[in-house]
C-alpha atoms as a printed R data frame, in Angstrom:
    type eleno elety resid chain resno       x       y       z
1   ATOM     1    CA   MET     A     1  -5.672 -53.957  -7.321
2   ATOM     2    CA   ASN     A     2  -4.661 -50.254  -7.124
3   ATOM     3    CA   TRP     A     3  -6.491 -47.486  -7.529
4   ATOM     4    CA   THR     A     4  -5.512 -43.957  -7.660
5   ATOM     5    CA   ILE     A     5  -7.769 -41.151  -6.835
6   ATOM     6    CA   THR     A     6  -6.794 -37.437  -7.131
7   ATOM     7    CA   THR     A     7  -8.503 -34.412  -6.176
8   ATOM     8    CA   LEU     A     8  -9.822 -31.609  -8.742
9   ATOM     9    CA   LYS     A     9 -10.580 -28.249  -7.675
10  ATOM    10    CA   MET     A    10 -13.225 -26.946  -9.918
11  ATOM    11    CA   GLY     A    11 -13.548 -23.541  -8.240
12  ATOM    12    CA   GLU     A    12 -15.275 -21.900  -5.269
13  ATOM    13    CA   LEU     A    13 -18.747 -20.367  -4.165
14  ATOM    14    CA   THR     A    14 -19.193 -17.721  -1.620
15  ATOM    15    CA   VAL     A    15 -22.281 -18.499   0.491
16  ATOM    16    CA   GLU     A    16 -23.436 -17.970   3.507
17  ATOM    17    CA   LYS     A    17 -22.854 -20.000   6.470
18  ATOM    18    CA   SER     A    18 -26.146 -20.354   7.745
19  ATOM    19    CA   SER     A    19 -26.841 -22.198   4.336
20  ATOM    20    CA   LEU     A    20 -24.965 -24.783   5.881
21  ATOM    21    CA   THR     A    21 -25.032 -24.776   9.520
22  ATOM    22    CA   TYR     A    22 -29.344 -24.709   9.342
23  ATOM    23    CA   LEU     A    23 -29.898 -21.533  10.547
24  ATOM    24    CA   HIS     A    24 -26.863 -20.475  12.858
25  ATOM    25    CA   ASN     A    25 -23.716 -18.423  11.669
26  ATOM    26    CA   ILE     A    26 -26.562 -16.116   9.946
27  ATOM    27    CA   GLY     A    27 -24.393 -13.083   8.283
28  ATOM    28    CA   GLU     A    28 -21.094 -14.829   7.829
29  ATOM    29    CA   ILE     A    29 -20.095 -15.819   4.346
30  ATOM    30    CA   VAL     A    30 -17.739 -18.250   3.605
31  ATOM    31    CA   SER     A    31 -16.029 -19.631   0.754
32  ATOM    32    CA   ILE     A    32 -16.620 -23.295  -0.279
33  ATOM    33    CA   PRO     A    33 -14.371 -25.134  -2.447
34  ATOM    34    CA   VAL     A    34 -15.874 -27.432  -5.434
35  ATOM    35    CA   TRP     A    35 -14.102 -30.576  -6.010
36  ATOM    36    CA   ALA     A    36 -14.298 -33.330  -8.162
37  ATOM    37    CA   PHE     A    37 -12.390 -36.675  -8.286
38  ATOM    38    CA   ALA     A    38 -10.319 -38.413 -10.709
39  ATOM    39    CA   ILE     A    39 -10.142 -42.467 -10.225
40  ATOM    40    CA   GLU     A    40  -7.971 -44.824 -12.179
41  ATOM    41    CA   GLY     A    41  -7.486 -48.427 -11.792
42  ATOM    42    CA   ASN     A    42  -8.279 -51.511 -12.984
43  ATOM    43    CA   GLY     A    43  -8.174 -49.990 -16.576
44  ATOM    44    CA   MET     A    44 -10.422 -47.643 -15.797
45  ATOM    45    CA   LYS     A    45 -11.098 -43.939 -15.596
46  ATOM    46    CA   ILE     A    46 -13.737 -42.753 -13.809
47  ATOM    47    CA   LEU     A    47 -14.657 -39.067 -12.672
48  ATOM    48    CA   VAL     A    48 -17.000 -37.935  -9.670
49  ATOM    49    CA   ASP     A    49 -18.918 -34.904 -10.316
50  ATOM    50    CA   THR     A    50 -17.954 -32.555 -13.443
51  ATOM    51    CA   GLY     A    51 -18.023 -28.704 -11.585
52  ATOM    52    CA   ILE     A    52 -20.103 -25.849 -12.769
53  ATOM    53    CA   HIS     A    53 -20.486 -25.342 -16.910
54  ATOM    54    CA   ASP     A    54 -21.255 -21.629 -16.496
55  ATOM    55    CA   GLN     A    55 -19.802 -19.285 -14.256
56  ATOM    56    CA   GLN     A    56 -22.121 -16.130 -15.214
57  ATOM    57    CA   TRP     A    57 -25.094 -18.227 -14.742
58  ATOM    58    CA   VAL     A    58 -24.326 -19.034 -11.535
59  ATOM    59    CA   GLU     A    59 -23.226 -15.457 -10.062
60  ATOM    60    CA   GLU     A    60 -26.763 -14.015 -12.013
61  ATOM    61    CA   ASN     A    61 -28.803 -16.705 -10.059
62  ATOM    62    CA   VAL     A    62 -27.397 -18.295  -6.961
63  ATOM    63    CA   THR     A    63 -24.082 -16.718  -5.579
64  ATOM    64    CA   SER     A    64 -20.542 -15.287  -6.005
65  ATOM    65    CA   CYS     A    65 -18.519 -17.792  -8.007
66  ATOM    66    CA   GLN     A    66 -14.371 -17.882  -8.323
67  ATOM    67    CA   ILE     A    67 -13.029 -20.095 -11.426
68  ATOM    68    CA   ASN     A    68  -9.589 -19.914 -12.261
69  ATOM    69    CA   SER     A    69  -8.446 -20.772 -15.910
70  ATOM    70    CA   ASP     A    70  -6.727 -23.925 -14.796
71  ATOM    71    CA   GLU     A    71  -9.986 -25.536 -12.405
72  ATOM    72    CA   HIS     A    72 -12.657 -25.291 -15.673
73  ATOM    73    CA   ILE     A    73 -12.741 -29.298 -16.341
74  ATOM    74    CA   LYS     A    74 -11.267 -30.216 -19.171
75  ATOM    75    CA   ASN     A    75  -7.799 -28.179 -17.779
76  ATOM    76    CA   ALA     A    76  -8.268 -29.332 -14.352
77  ATOM    77    CA   LEU     A    77  -8.418 -32.734 -15.675
78  ATOM    78    CA   LYS     A    78  -5.363 -32.380 -18.190
79  ATOM    79    CA   LYS     A    79  -3.007 -30.809 -14.968
80  ATOM    80    CA   GLY     A    80  -4.492 -32.969 -12.813
81  ATOM    81    CA   VAL     A    81  -4.217 -36.516 -14.533
82  ATOM    82    CA   GLY     A    82  -3.358 -36.220 -18.171
83  ATOM    83    CA   TRP     A    83  -7.178 -36.807 -19.234
84  ATOM    84    CA   ASP     A    84  -9.253 -35.528 -22.065
85  ATOM    85    CA   PRO     A    85 -13.133 -35.885 -21.165
86  ATOM    86    CA   GLU     A    86 -13.364 -38.686 -24.162
87  ATOM    87    CA   ASP     A    87 -10.772 -40.774 -21.949
88  ATOM    88    CA   VAL     A    88 -13.244 -41.093 -19.331
89  ATOM    89    CA   ASP     A    89 -15.010 -44.035 -19.053
90  ATOM    90    CA   ILE     A    90 -17.560 -43.671 -16.150
91  ATOM    91    CA   VAL     A    91 -19.005 -40.418 -14.652
92  ATOM    92    CA   ILE     A    92 -20.626 -40.869 -11.132
93  ATOM    93    CA   ASN     A    93 -22.881 -37.851 -10.143
94  ATOM    94    CA   THR     A    94 -22.704 -37.773  -6.360
95  ATOM    95    CA   HIS     A    95 -26.287 -35.374  -7.390
96  ATOM    96    CA   LEU     A    96 -27.453 -33.181  -9.935
97  ATOM    97    CA   HIS     A    97 -26.821 -29.781  -8.852
98  ATOM    98    CA   TYR     A    98 -25.426 -27.453 -10.705
99  ATOM    99    CA   ASP     A    99 -22.202 -27.500  -9.414
100 ATOM   100    CA   HIS     A   100 -21.450 -30.933  -9.658
101 ATOM   101    CA   CYS     A   101 -23.191 -31.959 -12.776
102 ATOM   102    CA   GLY     A   102 -22.420 -29.026 -14.976
103 ATOM   103    CA   ASN     A   103 -19.923 -30.168 -17.369
104 ATOM   104    CA   ASN     A   104 -21.437 -33.475 -18.094
105 ATOM   105    CA   SER     A   105 -22.103 -33.161 -21.906
106 ATOM   106    CA   LEU     A   106 -18.631 -33.041 -22.281
107 ATOM   107    CA   PHE     A   107 -17.988 -37.102 -21.577
108 ATOM   108    CA   ARG     A   108 -19.750 -38.584 -24.331
109 ATOM   109    CA   ASN     A   109 -17.871 -41.610 -24.366
110 ATOM   110    CA   ALA     A   110 -19.085 -41.914 -20.598
111 ATOM   111    CA   LYS     A   111 -21.276 -44.200 -18.354
112 ATOM   112    CA   PHE     A   112 -23.099 -42.259 -16.418
113 ATOM   113    CA   VAL     A   113 -23.878 -43.439 -12.546
114 ATOM   114    CA   VAL     A   114 -26.806 -41.409 -10.565
115 ATOM   115    CA   GLN     A   115 -28.702 -42.168  -7.807
116 ATOM   116    CA   LYS     A   116 -32.108 -43.971  -8.774
117 ATOM   117    CA   LYS     A   117 -35.134 -42.089  -7.571
118 ATOM   118    CA   LYS     A   118 -36.699 -43.781  -4.855
């Protein structure tokens, strides 16, 4: 069975590096890319994470955020793999942060998979 995995860049967040390195690199600013992954095989179209829904909300409530027009989920899917949201069979959310599940509502035909609360 063959599977194809395509990375889809969904923008970038600008954060203080210490938020990632536990109190090291305080004051150092870094850009963190936001990724989604399109997986196709065995007759299935699977999307891992759906990216940021509202850039303005992120900038007002979390951090600086840059999303080019081709990095919005609909455009990234179309450009990257030729899919529309209704083509996706399964959405896997790695976790439920705003930058990983923000566009879930666009995938009305998909089954959703997320970690069960322990």
